[in-house]
Tab-separated table of C-alpha atoms in Angstrom:
chain	number	residue	atom	x	y	z
A	8	MET	CA	-11.877	1.275	37.850
A	9	GLU	CA	-8.888	-0.736	36.761
A	10	ARG	CA	-7.163	0.831	33.825
A	11	THR	CA	-4.931	-1.162	31.522
A	12	ILE	CA	-1.365	0.123	31.553
A	13	ARG	CA	-0.259	1.160	28.064
A	14	VAL	CA	3.432	1.283	27.198
A	15	LEU	CA	5.199	2.533	24.085
A	16	VAL	CA	8.319	0.466	23.419
A	17	ALA	CA	10.551	2.352	21.030
A	18	LYS	CA	14.002	2.101	19.499
A	19	PRO	CA	15.400	5.593	18.997
A	20	GLY	CA	18.405	6.126	16.793
A	21	LEU	CA	20.186	4.123	14.204
A	22	ASP	CA	21.108	0.769	15.695
A	23	GLY	CA	19.228	-2.206	14.368
A	24	HIS	CA	19.264	-4.399	17.441
A	25	ASP	CA	15.777	-4.898	18.781
A	26	ARG	CA	16.030	-8.232	20.589
A	27	GLY	CA	16.069	-6.494	23.972
A	28	ALA	CA	13.104	-4.291	23.046
A	29	LYS	CA	11.139	-7.343	21.935
A	30	VAL	CA	11.978	-9.247	25.132
A	31	ILE	CA	10.711	-6.285	27.160
A	32	ALA	CA	7.597	-5.957	24.975
A	33	ARG	CA	6.814	-9.605	25.572
A	34	ALA	CA	7.461	-9.380	29.326
A	35	LEU	CA	5.174	-6.356	29.678
A	36	ARG	CA	2.516	-8.097	27.625
A	37	ASP	CA	2.721	-11.120	29.905
A	38	ALA	CA	2.345	-8.762	32.845
A	39	GLY	CA	-1.026	-7.727	31.388
A	40	MET	CA	0.048	-4.445	29.808
A	41	GLU	CA	-0.753	-3.220	26.310
A	42	VAL	CA	2.478	-2.608	24.481
A	43	VAL	CA	2.583	-0.423	21.395
A	44	TYR	CA	5.730	-1.467	19.579
A	45	THR	CA	6.888	1.027	17.001
A	46	GLY	CA	9.936	-0.673	15.573
A	47	LEU	CA	13.412	0.480	14.682
A	48	ARG	CA	15.052	3.818	13.937
A	49	GLN	CA	12.630	6.196	15.544
A	50	THR	CA	13.310	9.877	15.910
A	51	PRO	CA	12.418	11.484	19.245
A	52	GLU	CA	9.706	13.417	17.376
A	53	GLN	CA	8.139	10.192	16.114
A	54	ILE	CA	8.285	8.658	19.582
A	55	VAL	CA	6.560	11.597	21.229
A	56	GLN	CA	3.927	11.848	18.499
A	57	ALA	CA	3.134	8.144	18.864
A	58	ALA	CA	3.057	8.415	22.660
A	59	VAL	CA	0.509	11.236	22.463
A	60	GLN	CA	-1.753	9.528	19.911
A	61	GLU	CA	-1.593	6.217	21.746
A	62	ASP	CA	-2.113	7.936	25.123
A	63	VAL	CA	0.463	5.700	26.796
A	64	ASP	CA	1.357	5.768	30.476
A	65	VAL	CA	4.975	4.824	29.841
A	66	ILE	CA	7.616	5.353	27.175
A	67	ALA	CA	10.271	2.617	27.320
A	68	MET	CA	13.235	3.187	25.020
A	69	SER	CA	16.006	0.799	24.167
A	70	ILE	CA	19.245	1.971	22.636
A	71	LEU	CA	22.532	0.292	21.816
A	72	SER	CA	24.155	2.853	19.582
A	73	GLY	CA	25.702	5.074	22.258
A	74	ALA	CA	23.555	8.092	21.366
A	75	HIS	CA	21.463	7.840	24.550
A	76	ASN	CA	22.757	11.082	26.066
A	77	HIS	CA	21.450	12.917	23.044
A	78	LEU	CA	18.255	11.037	22.151
A	79	PHE	CA	16.716	10.253	25.559
A	80	PRO	CA	16.779	13.869	26.812
A	81	ARG	CA	15.376	15.029	23.463
A	82	VAL	CA	12.298	12.882	24.128
A	83	THR	CA	11.717	14.365	27.580
A	84	GLU	CA	12.257	17.868	26.157
A	85	LEU	CA	9.644	17.314	23.466
A	86	LEU	CA	7.213	15.935	26.043
A	87	ALA	CA	7.742	19.074	28.133
A	88	GLU	CA	7.184	21.249	25.046
A	89	LYS	CA	3.857	19.548	24.490
A	90	LYS	CA	3.070	19.908	28.199
A	91	VAL	CA	2.864	16.169	28.649
A	92	ASP	CA	3.764	15.668	32.293
A	93	ASP	CA	2.069	12.406	33.151
A	94	VAL	CA	4.108	9.927	31.132
A	95	LEU	CA	6.793	7.824	32.814
A	96	VAL	CA	9.970	7.633	30.689
A	97	ILE	CA	12.431	4.790	31.176
A	98	GLY	CA	15.395	3.497	29.201
A	99	GLY	CA	17.440	0.400	28.642
A	100	GLY	CA	20.232	-1.016	26.541
A	101	VAL	CA	23.975	-0.664	26.588
A	102	ILE	CA	24.450	2.485	28.636
A	103	PRO	CA	27.521	3.136	30.809
A	104	GLU	CA	26.601	3.468	34.474
A	105	GLY	CA	28.439	6.759	34.542
A	106	ASP	CA	25.670	8.230	32.354
A	107	TYR	CA	22.793	7.162	34.599
A	108	GLU	CA	22.857	10.273	36.794
A	109	PHE	CA	22.886	12.612	33.808
A	110	LEU	CA	19.928	10.819	32.225
A	111	LYS	CA	17.984	10.859	35.482
A	112	SER	CA	18.561	14.595	35.725
A	113	LYS	CA	16.976	14.846	32.271
A	114	GLY	CA	13.795	13.097	33.367
A	115	ILE	CA	14.554	9.471	32.498
A	116	ALA	CA	13.133	7.833	35.613
A	117	ALA	CA	15.261	4.691	35.455
A	118	ILE	CA	17.761	2.877	33.261
A	119	PHE	CA	17.669	-0.898	33.044
A	120	GLY	CA	20.956	-2.307	31.796
A	121	PRO	CA	21.676	-5.722	30.291
A	122	GLY	CA	20.846	-8.572	32.646
A	123	THR	CA	18.059	-6.738	34.496
A	124	PRO	CA	15.340	-9.293	35.324
A	125	THR	CA	12.226	-8.299	33.389
A	126	ALA	CA	10.247	-8.569	36.641
A	127	THR	CA	12.266	-5.628	37.975
A	128	THR	CA	11.150	-3.446	35.063
A	129	VAL	CA	7.530	-4.577	35.389
A	130	GLU	CA	7.525	-3.793	39.091
A	131	PHE	CA	9.152	-0.406	38.548
A	132	ILE	CA	6.483	0.561	36.002
A	133	ARG	CA	3.649	-0.552	38.260
A	134	THR	CA	4.934	1.465	41.199
A	135	HIS	CA	5.985	4.621	39.353
A	136	LEU	CA	3.052	5.430	37.065
A	137	LYS	CA	2.305	9.118	36.963
A	138	ARG	CA	-1.431	8.805	36.503
B	28	MET	CA	-5.010	19.950	29.127
B	29	GLY	CA	-8.017	20.336	31.373
B	30	ASP	CA	-9.526	16.932	30.727
B	31	ARG	CA	-8.322	15.165	33.843
B	32	GLY	CA	-10.457	14.473	36.848
B	33	ALA	CA	-13.964	15.576	35.956
B	34	PRO	CA	-13.624	16.901	32.419
B	35	ASP	CA	-15.911	19.634	31.207
B	36	PRO	CA	-17.775	17.922	28.338
B	37	GLU	CA	-18.208	21.022	26.177
B	38	GLY	CA	-14.517	21.819	26.534
B	39	VAL	CA	-13.559	18.277	25.600
B	40	VAL	CA	-15.798	18.352	22.535
B	41	ASP	CA	-14.366	21.697	21.416
B	42	LEU	CA	-10.808	20.404	21.771
B	43	ILE	CA	-11.611	17.192	19.917
B	44	ARG	CA	-13.239	19.128	17.089
B	45	ALA	CA	-10.231	21.417	16.964
B	46	GLY	CA	-8.085	18.325	16.450
B	47	ASP	CA	-6.207	18.483	19.771
B	48	ALA	CA	-4.267	15.220	19.723
B	49	ARG	CA	-4.023	14.731	23.472
B	50	THR	CA	-7.725	15.283	24.064
B	51	ILE	CA	-8.612	12.937	21.219
B	52	ALA	CA	-6.232	10.310	22.572
B	53	ARG	CA	-7.440	10.639	26.156
B	54	ALA	CA	-11.094	10.460	25.125
B	55	ILE	CA	-10.362	7.204	23.281
B	56	THR	CA	-8.641	5.797	26.380
B	57	ARG	CA	-11.613	6.761	28.512
B	58	ALA	CA	-14.123	5.281	26.101
B	59	GLU	CA	-12.040	2.131	26.011
B	60	SER	CA	-11.957	1.679	29.757
B	61	GLY	CA	-15.679	2.395	30.070
B	62	ASP	CA	-15.014	5.533	32.117
B	63	PRO	CA	-18.460	7.059	32.814
B	64	GLY	CA	-16.792	10.491	32.938
B	65	VAL	CA	-16.418	10.564	29.169
B	66	GLU	CA	-20.034	9.737	28.379
B	67	ALA	CA	-21.309	13.303	28.507
B	68	ALA	CA	-18.700	14.352	25.941
B	69	LEU	CA	-19.464	11.377	23.699
B	70	ARG	CA	-23.142	12.337	23.707
B	71	LEU	CA	-22.378	15.885	22.641
B	72	LEU	CA	-19.930	14.596	20.082
B	73	HIS	CA	-22.430	12.348	18.350
B	74	ARG	CA	-24.090	15.066	16.325
B	75	HIS	CA	-20.728	16.017	14.873
B	76	THR	CA	-20.117	12.547	13.479
B	77	GLY	CA	-21.189	10.763	10.310
B	78	LYS	CA	-19.061	12.813	7.938
B	79	ALA	CA	-16.062	10.513	7.624
B	80	HIS	CA	-16.108	7.627	5.199
B	81	VAL	CA	-15.180	4.548	7.212
B	82	VAL	CA	-13.040	1.997	5.417
B	83	GLY	CA	-12.467	-1.433	6.958
B	84	VAL	CA	-9.387	-3.406	6.014
B	85	THR	CA	-9.527	-7.073	6.923
B	86	GLY	CA	-7.755	-10.267	5.974
B	87	PRO	CA	-5.624	-13.066	7.397
B	88	PRO	CA	-2.561	-12.478	9.599
B	89	GLY	CA	0.492	-11.582	7.574
B	90	SER	CA	-1.467	-10.634	4.461
B	91	GLY	CA	0.028	-7.156	4.547
B	92	LYS	CA	-2.887	-5.200	6.000
B	93	SER	CA	-0.729	-2.752	7.972
B	94	THR	CA	1.579	-2.069	5.042
B	95	LEU	CA	-1.435	-1.638	2.779
B	96	VAL	CA	-3.050	0.771	5.254
B	97	ASP	CA	0.180	2.767	5.329
B	98	LYS	CA	0.086	3.101	1.548
B	99	LEU	CA	-3.642	3.895	1.524
B	100	VAL	CA	-2.983	6.698	4.009
B	101	LYS	CA	-0.128	7.974	1.849
B	102	THR	CA	-2.344	8.010	-1.243
B	103	TYR	CA	-5.208	9.730	0.559
B	104	ARG	CA	-2.794	12.346	1.891
B	105	GLU	CA	-1.496	13.003	-1.619
B	106	ARG	CA	-5.104	13.705	-2.547
B	107	GLY	CA	-5.430	16.171	0.302
B	108	LEU	CA	-7.660	14.094	2.566
B	109	SER	CA	-6.953	13.714	6.287
B	110	VAL	CA	-6.999	10.184	7.656
B	111	GLY	CA	-7.612	8.541	11.015
B	112	VAL	CA	-6.429	4.983	11.500
B	113	VAL	CA	-7.722	2.518	14.090
B	114	ALA	CA	-5.438	-0.512	14.189
B	115	VAL	CA	-6.664	-3.490	16.189
B	116	ASP	CA	-4.487	-6.315	17.485
B	117	PRO	CA	-5.453	-9.173	19.801
B	118	SER	CA	-5.294	-9.154	23.606
B	119	SER	CA	-4.022	-12.212	25.429
B	120	PRO	CA	-6.983	-14.245	26.691
B	121	PHE	CA	-4.862	-15.159	29.721
B	122	THR	CA	-3.098	-12.006	30.917
B	123	GLY	CA	-5.087	-9.333	29.061
B	124	GLY	CA	-1.783	-7.988	27.767
B	125	ALA	CA	-1.141	-7.233	24.115
B	126	VAL	CA	1.600	-6.328	21.710
B	127	LEU	CA	0.235	-3.785	19.264
B	128	GLY	CA	2.583	-3.798	16.303
B	129	ASP	CA	0.673	-2.193	13.453
B	130	ARG	CA	2.443	1.131	13.841
B	131	ILE	CA	5.726	-0.467	12.796
B	132	ARG	CA	4.539	-0.459	9.189
B	133	MET	CA	3.085	3.042	9.386
B	134	GLN	CA	6.197	5.014	10.239
B	135	GLY	CA	6.147	6.994	7.027
B	136	ARG	CA	3.095	8.884	8.308
B	137	ALA	CA	4.426	9.468	11.809
B	138	LEU	CA	4.825	13.234	11.766
B	139	ASP	CA	1.994	14.184	9.438
B	140	GLU	CA	-0.547	16.285	11.349
B	141	GLY	CA	-3.245	15.123	8.937
B	142	VAL	CA	-2.918	11.565	10.167
B	143	PHE	CA	-3.944	10.143	13.540
B	144	ILE	CA	-3.057	6.531	14.250
B	145	ARG	CA	-4.424	4.706	17.277
B	146	SER	CA	-3.743	1.089	18.212
B	147	LEU	CA	-6.422	-0.806	20.122
B	148	ALA	CA	-6.298	-4.222	21.750
B	149	THR	CA	-9.360	-6.449	21.343
B	150	ARG	CA	-9.854	-6.761	25.145
B	151	GLY	CA	-11.951	-9.887	24.836
B	152	SER	CA	-13.942	-9.102	21.692
B	153	LEU	CA	-13.903	-12.007	19.273
B	154	GLY	CA	-15.219	-10.539	16.049
B	155	GLY	CA	-11.946	-9.019	14.884
B	156	LEU	CA	-12.499	-5.599	16.457
B	157	SER	CA	-12.400	-4.060	19.924
B	158	LYS	CA	-15.427	-2.947	21.916
B	159	ALA	CA	-14.293	0.668	21.819
B	160	CYS	CA	-13.848	0.636	18.049
B	161	ALA	CA	-17.154	2.324	17.282
B	162	GLU	CA	-16.501	5.148	19.764
B	163	THR	CA	-12.928	5.544	18.517
B	164	VAL	CA	-14.176	5.912	14.951
B	165	ARG	CA	-16.732	8.508	16.073
B	166	ILE	CA	-14.111	10.488	17.993
B	167	LEU	CA	-11.804	10.588	14.953
B	168	ASP	CA	-14.767	11.407	12.731
B	169	ALA	CA	-15.749	14.343	14.955
B	170	ALA	CA	-12.117	15.465	15.015
B	171	GLY	CA	-12.495	16.060	11.279
B	172	TYR	CA	-10.609	13.137	9.760
B	173	GLU	CA	-12.232	12.675	6.354
B	174	ARG	CA	-11.390	8.996	5.982
B	175	VAL	CA	-11.187	6.634	8.935
B	176	ILE	CA	-9.477	3.344	8.187
B	177	ILE	CA	-10.021	0.436	10.567
B	178	GLU	CA	-7.510	-2.379	10.381
B	179	THR	CA	-8.959	-5.500	11.999
B	180	VAL	CA	-6.939	-8.191	13.721
B	181	GLY	CA	-5.706	-10.884	11.383
B	182	VAL	CA	-8.881	-12.824	10.710
B	183	GLY	CA	-9.560	-16.464	10.053
B	184	GLN	CA	-12.866	-17.426	8.559
B	185	SER	CA	-15.652	-15.927	10.603
B	186	GLU	CA	-14.609	-12.618	12.169
B	187	VAL	CA	-16.990	-10.341	10.323
B	188	ASP	CA	-17.781	-7.585	12.838
B	189	ILE	CA	-16.116	-5.052	10.572
B	190	VAL	CA	-19.220	-5.002	8.360
B	191	LYS	CA	-21.118	-3.450	11.263
B	192	LEU	CA	-18.750	-0.518	11.448
B	193	ALA	CA	-17.301	0.157	8.018
B	194	ASP	CA	-18.985	1.813	5.049
B	195	SER	CA	-16.623	0.027	2.662
B	196	VAL	CA	-14.841	-3.225	3.468
B	197	LEU	CA	-11.567	-4.185	1.787
B	198	LEU	CA	-10.914	-7.885	1.992
B	199	VAL	CA	-7.208	-8.611	1.619
B	200	SER	CA	-6.072	-12.001	0.344
B	201	VAL	CA	-2.604	-13.237	-0.588
B	202	PRO	CA	-1.363	-16.027	-2.849
B	203	GLY	CA	-0.555	-19.358	-1.290
B	204	LEU	CA	-3.086	-19.678	1.504
B	205	GLY	CA	-5.147	-22.554	0.236
B	206	ASP	CA	-7.031	-24.000	-2.668
B	207	ASP	CA	-10.150	-22.673	-4.356
B	208	ILE	CA	-12.466	-24.281	-1.795
B	209	GLN	CA	-11.421	-21.487	0.603
B	210	ALA	CA	-13.080	-18.985	-1.710
B	211	ILE	CA	-16.482	-20.673	-1.618
B	212	LYS	CA	-16.756	-21.068	2.149
B	213	ALA	CA	-19.197	-18.841	4.003
B	214	GLY	CA	-17.974	-16.088	6.307
B	215	VAL	CA	-15.173	-13.636	5.742
B	216	MET	CA	-15.048	-14.151	1.981
B	217	GLU	CA	-18.594	-12.819	1.708
B	218	ILE	CA	-18.060	-9.434	3.289
B	219	GLY	CA	-15.816	-7.604	0.871
B	220	ASP	CA	-16.925	-4.538	-1.080
B	221	VAL	CA	-13.540	-4.373	-2.714
B	222	PHE	CA	-11.295	-7.433	-2.935
B	223	VAL	CA	-7.537	-7.052	-2.826
B	224	VAL	CA	-4.939	-9.657	-3.708
B	225	ASN	CA	-1.838	-8.300	-2.013
B	226	LYS	CA	1.751	-9.500	-2.500
B	227	ALA	CA	0.694	-9.803	-6.126
B	228	ASP	CA	4.323	-10.081	-7.227
B	229	ARG	CA	4.288	-13.628	-5.869
B	230	ASP	CA	3.437	-16.753	-7.802
B	231	GLY	CA	-0.224	-17.654	-7.856
B	232	ALA	CA	-1.649	-14.125	-7.554
B	233	ASP	CA	-3.583	-14.382	-10.812
B	234	ARG	CA	-5.044	-17.677	-9.706
B	235	VAL	CA	-6.312	-16.114	-6.470
B	236	VAL	CA	-7.866	-13.274	-8.493
B	237	ARG	CA	-9.638	-15.808	-10.743
B	238	GLU	CA	-10.893	-17.807	-7.769
B	239	ILE	CA	-12.319	-14.724	-6.071
B	240	ARG	CA	-13.951	-13.573	-9.327
B	241	ALA	CA	-15.473	-17.003	-9.828
B	242	MET	CA	-16.780	-16.924	-6.257
B	243	LEU	CA	-18.352	-13.502	-6.803
B	244	GLU	CA	-19.906	-14.425	-10.139
B	245	THR	CA	-21.421	-17.570	-8.663
B	246	ALA	CA	-22.801	-15.640	-5.709
B	247	TRP	CA	-24.447	-13.263	-8.135
B	248	VAL	CA	-26.017	-16.036	-10.160
B	249	ASN	CA	-27.220	-17.941	-7.104
B	250	THR	CA	-28.566	-15.165	-4.938
B	251	GLY	CA	-28.447	-11.907	-6.777
B	252	ALA	CA	-25.265	-11.449	-4.782
B	253	GLY	CA	-26.535	-11.318	-1.188
B	254	GLY	CA	-26.812	-8.317	1.123
B	255	ARG	CA	-23.309	-7.029	1.278
B	256	LEU	CA	-22.523	-7.632	-2.358
B	257	ILE	CA	-25.651	-5.935	-3.653
B	258	ALA	CA	-24.390	-2.687	-2.229
B	259	SER	CA	-21.248	-2.981	-4.268
B	260	GLY	CA	-23.030	-4.048	-7.399
B	261	GLY	CA	-25.568	-1.282	-7.205
B	262	ALA	CA	-28.496	-3.670	-7.780
B	263	HIS	CA	-31.397	-3.366	-5.372
B	264	HIS	CA	-33.253	-6.538	-6.146
B	265	ALA	CA	-32.042	-9.876	-4.922
B	266	ALA	CA	-32.647	-12.978	-7.002
B	267	SER	CA	-34.729	-11.226	-9.626
B	268	PRO	CA	-35.179	-13.157	-12.862
B	269	SER	CA	-32.419	-11.237	-14.609
B	270	ASN	CA	-29.964	-12.653	-12.129
B	271	THR	CA	-30.692	-16.265	-12.906
B	272	ALA	CA	-28.238	-18.167	-15.009
B	273	ALA	CA	-30.361	-17.572	-18.070
B	274	GLY	CA	-30.650	-13.880	-17.268
B	275	VAL	CA	-26.916	-13.551	-16.919
B	276	ALA	CA	-26.422	-15.286	-20.233
B	277	ASP	CA	-28.655	-12.691	-21.893
B	278	GLU	CA	-26.820	-9.824	-20.347
B	279	ASP	CA	-23.875	-8.003	-21.851
B	280	PRO	CA	-20.948	-9.694	-20.069
B	281	HIS	CA	-19.197	-6.381	-19.513
B	282	ALA	CA	-22.244	-4.901	-17.824
B	283	PHE	CA	-22.527	-8.039	-15.725
B	284	LEU	CA	-18.918	-7.874	-14.588
B	285	ALA	CA	-19.210	-4.195	-13.806
B	286	LYS	CA	-21.796	-5.016	-11.154
B	287	LEU	CA	-19.457	-7.276	-9.252
B	288	PRO	CA	-17.152	-5.985	-6.529
B	289	PRO	CA	-13.750	-5.217	-8.017
B	290	VAL	CA	-10.839	-7.584	-7.440
B	291	LEU	CA	-7.547	-5.710	-7.529
B	292	LYS	CA	-3.914	-6.704	-7.293
B	293	THR	CA	-1.522	-4.746	-5.078
B	294	VAL	CA	2.062	-4.940	-3.896
B	295	ALA	CA	1.733	-2.896	-0.710
B	296	GLU	CA	5.472	-2.973	-0.066
B	297	THR	CA	6.138	-0.895	-3.210
B	298	GLY	CA	2.752	0.819	-3.391
B	299	GLU	CA	1.952	-0.809	-6.739
B	300	GLY	CA	-1.778	-0.892	-7.407
B	301	VAL	CA	-2.681	1.234	-4.365
B	302	GLY	CA	-3.752	4.213	-6.482
B	303	ALA	CA	-6.262	2.008	-8.313
B	304	LEU	CA	-7.390	0.595	-4.976
B	305	VAL	CA	-8.149	4.065	-3.613
B	306	GLU	CA	-10.079	4.784	-6.828
B	307	ALA	CA	-12.114	1.626	-6.248
B	308	VAL	CA	-12.874	2.554	-2.633
B	309	GLU	CA	-13.916	6.051	-3.653
B	310	ALA	CA	-16.073	4.634	-6.449
B	311	HIS	CA	-17.746	2.343	-3.917
B	312	ARG	CA	-18.317	5.307	-1.638
B	313	ALA	CA	-19.887	7.296	-4.476
B	314	LYS	CA	-22.149	4.361	-5.334
B	315	LEU	CA	-23.237	4.007	-1.719
B	316	VAL	CA	-24.124	7.677	-1.479
B	317	GLU	CA	-25.834	7.851	-4.844
B	318	SER	CA	-27.940	4.724	-4.312
B	319	GLY	CA	-28.986	5.652	-0.780
B	320	LEU	CA	-27.396	2.454	0.471
B	321	LEU	CA	-25.035	4.367	2.728
B	322	GLU	CA	-27.943	5.536	4.873
B	323	GLU	CA	-29.458	2.082	4.806
B	324	ARG	CA	-26.209	0.447	5.818
B	325	ARG	CA	-25.600	2.958	8.605
B	326	LYS	CA	-29.112	2.447	9.961
B	327	ALA	CA	-28.581	-1.302	10.062
B	328	ASN	CA	-25.230	-0.800	11.760
B	329	ALA	CA	-26.716	1.593	14.307
B	330	ALA	CA	-29.439	-0.931	15.092
B	331	ALA	CA	-26.827	-3.651	15.624
B	332	GLU	CA	-24.772	-1.398	17.899
B	333	LEU	CA	-27.824	-0.329	19.863
B	334	LYS	CA	-28.954	-3.910	20.371
B	335	ALA	CA	-25.528	-5.014	21.543
B	336	ALA	CA	-25.246	-2.055	23.928
B	337	LEU	CA	-28.739	-2.688	25.276
B	338	ALA	CA	-28.022	-6.378	25.831
B	339	ALA	CA	-24.835	-5.472	27.711
B	340	ARG	CA	-26.730	-2.987	29.895
B	341	VAL	CA	-29.599	-5.338	30.654
B	342	LEU	CA	-27.112	-8.011	31.675
B	343	ALA	CA	-25.101	-5.559	33.792
B	344	ARG	CA	-28.259	-4.426	35.586
B	345	LEU	CA	-29.432	-7.964	36.071
B	346	GLU	CA	-26.110	-8.963	37.564
B	347	ALA	CA	-26.018	-5.946	39.860
B	348	GLY	CA	-29.521	-6.612	41.238
B	349	PRO	CA	-30.896	-9.529	43.285
B	350	ALA	CA	-31.108	-11.557	40.076
B	351	GLY	CA	-27.305	-11.594	39.977
B	352	ALA	CA	-27.092	-13.948	42.921
B	353	GLU	CA	-29.943	-15.979	41.482
B	354	LEU	CA	-28.047	-16.284	38.210
B	355	LEU	CA	-25.021	-17.726	39.989
B	356	ARG	CA	-27.185	-20.113	42.004
B	357	LEU	CA	-28.941	-21.303	38.834
B	358	ALA	CA	-25.584	-21.724	37.113
B	359	GLY	CA	-24.513	-24.020	39.947
B	360	GLU	CA	-27.656	-26.083	39.498
B	361	LEU	CA	-27.034	-26.249	35.767
B	362	ALA	CA	-23.561	-27.611	36.408
B	363	THR	CA	-24.833	-30.277	38.792
B	364	ARG	CA	-27.615	-31.184	36.346
B	365	GLU	CA	-30.382	-30.341	38.850
B	366	ARG	CA	-31.760	-27.939	36.291
B	367	ASP	CA	-31.592	-27.505	32.560
B	368	LEU	CA	-30.679	-24.350	30.660
B	369	TYR	CA	-34.232	-23.563	29.555
B	370	ASP	CA	-35.598	-23.937	33.052
B	371	ALA	CA	-32.952	-21.541	34.378
B	372	LEU	CA	-33.663	-19.042	31.604
B	373	GLU	CA	-37.391	-19.091	32.384
B	374	THR	CA	-36.672	-18.383	36.050
B	375	LEU	CA	-34.477	-15.406	35.144
B	376	GLU	CA	-36.998	-14.102	32.612
B	377	GLY	CA	-39.600	-14.335	35.370
B	378	ILE	CA	-37.453	-12.108	37.578
B	379	LEU	CA	-36.991	-9.626	34.741
B	380	SER	CA	-40.703	-9.311	34.001
B	381	ALA	CA	-41.633	-9.235	37.710
B	382	SER	CA	-39.443	-6.175	38.203
B	383	GLY	CA	-41.111	-4.570	35.207
B	384	SER	CA	-38.436	-3.729	32.720
B	385	PRO	CA	-34.831	-4.156	33.752
B	386	LEU	CA	-34.486	-0.565	32.629
B	387	ALA	CA	-37.513	0.564	34.643
B	388	GLY	CA	-35.465	2.831	36.878
B	389	ARG	CA	-34.220	4.731	33.876
B	390	SER	CA	-35.703	7.886	32.417
B	391	GLY	CA	-37.355	7.273	29.091
B	392	THR	CA	-35.920	10.403	27.592
B	393	ASN	CA	-32.376	9.363	28.374
B	394	PRO	CA	-31.941	5.846	27.094
B	395	GLY	CA	-28.171	6.264	26.915
B	396	GLN	CA	-27.694	7.384	30.525
B	397	ALA	CA	-24.760	5.782	32.323
B	398	GLY	CA	-25.436	3.085	34.870
B	399	ASP	CA	-25.877	3.760	38.551
């Protein structure tokens, strides 16, 4: 049975720049996925709550404020607390490459920086789903 | 979690009834994708449903439905009632993808354990809802949410499926959409139990209220208000003499107006008018219960759901059997004009009756059994 891939696109933290998140939302939609877009200024708690209720396969977060090293790992921690182990977590936005390794060690499967072709993200999601 | 692979139906039902968010969410996903594995749990769940009052919120795109739902939820929570929300947005007819954006307006409720919000894509349904809507409502109902609010896609003029699912329908209008001829067209404007003019701080709101009232009064005079409206008015007799123009003239105008569905102004952004709106919905609910119309309405809705499900099953069985190939062959002949539609239909009906019933292989005691 073919299951529709569901993705939560979220903007954690306090920056108000959601162009990138909207471009990704649109690209995933055009790739046949259902994208739950939650809007700006989400706390990690809100993101995880929404991900559980919406039963998404993927959480895709975009951040431009520089708080990624704090907020992204908080999301994976909360998922672990709730024993959610089958959701793929990815990130994007303005994130120094030097932080990529740290974020990966915290369970962020991939970071897609500015200029990443949307097809790359789509392909990554399709090939890395956890369920 | 224990609901992956082959879930134990009793366990799933217990977790849903205990309000376990992940089990609720996963059951909705499974119902949505037509996973036969969830059917056993849905059967067991059915007897635990029917308690929630189901409120449909419908109206054109951009009329403020999501913001209004957010404020309705807030008001219900202040009154101590738990709320499930089913928010429907359209799927792309080309890629099947969707952007579900209703949650953006509902962030204020994000961490409240008494609120469960689920976004659904229409996945090909055209009536303003999604196929899994009914099951989603039942799952939330069984989970103990006392009010379940369904937000339809932004509707145009004829997406009225919400009446088949909701106990009370809120029809949201806004100023500036068109002239008064819009209010007398058939379709969406007929289905409201409670009418809301949102963005009422804008110019023209009072005019929209007057136009809707005029539409409702005329409907009453002409038809005794018609099926949906009778329920709101509390009158059981359509087109009885007292509803004729002369009858109305004899009647106390206040009593007459009290029978009509309420038309309320709101500014969802600020929450203005939402308290009165909740009062109106609750009053409608009380009227439905008291008059026995709730049962009547739910029976009619169940019949509609059953018929639609049966039609889908008959077609699925037909397509899976030898008649499936015949159907395609006949379709080809239709296209080349060798046959006409009625001829093709007769041939297919012949196949159906020759094989007895298309459901002949099915046990009579288990009409809801999953397909092969």
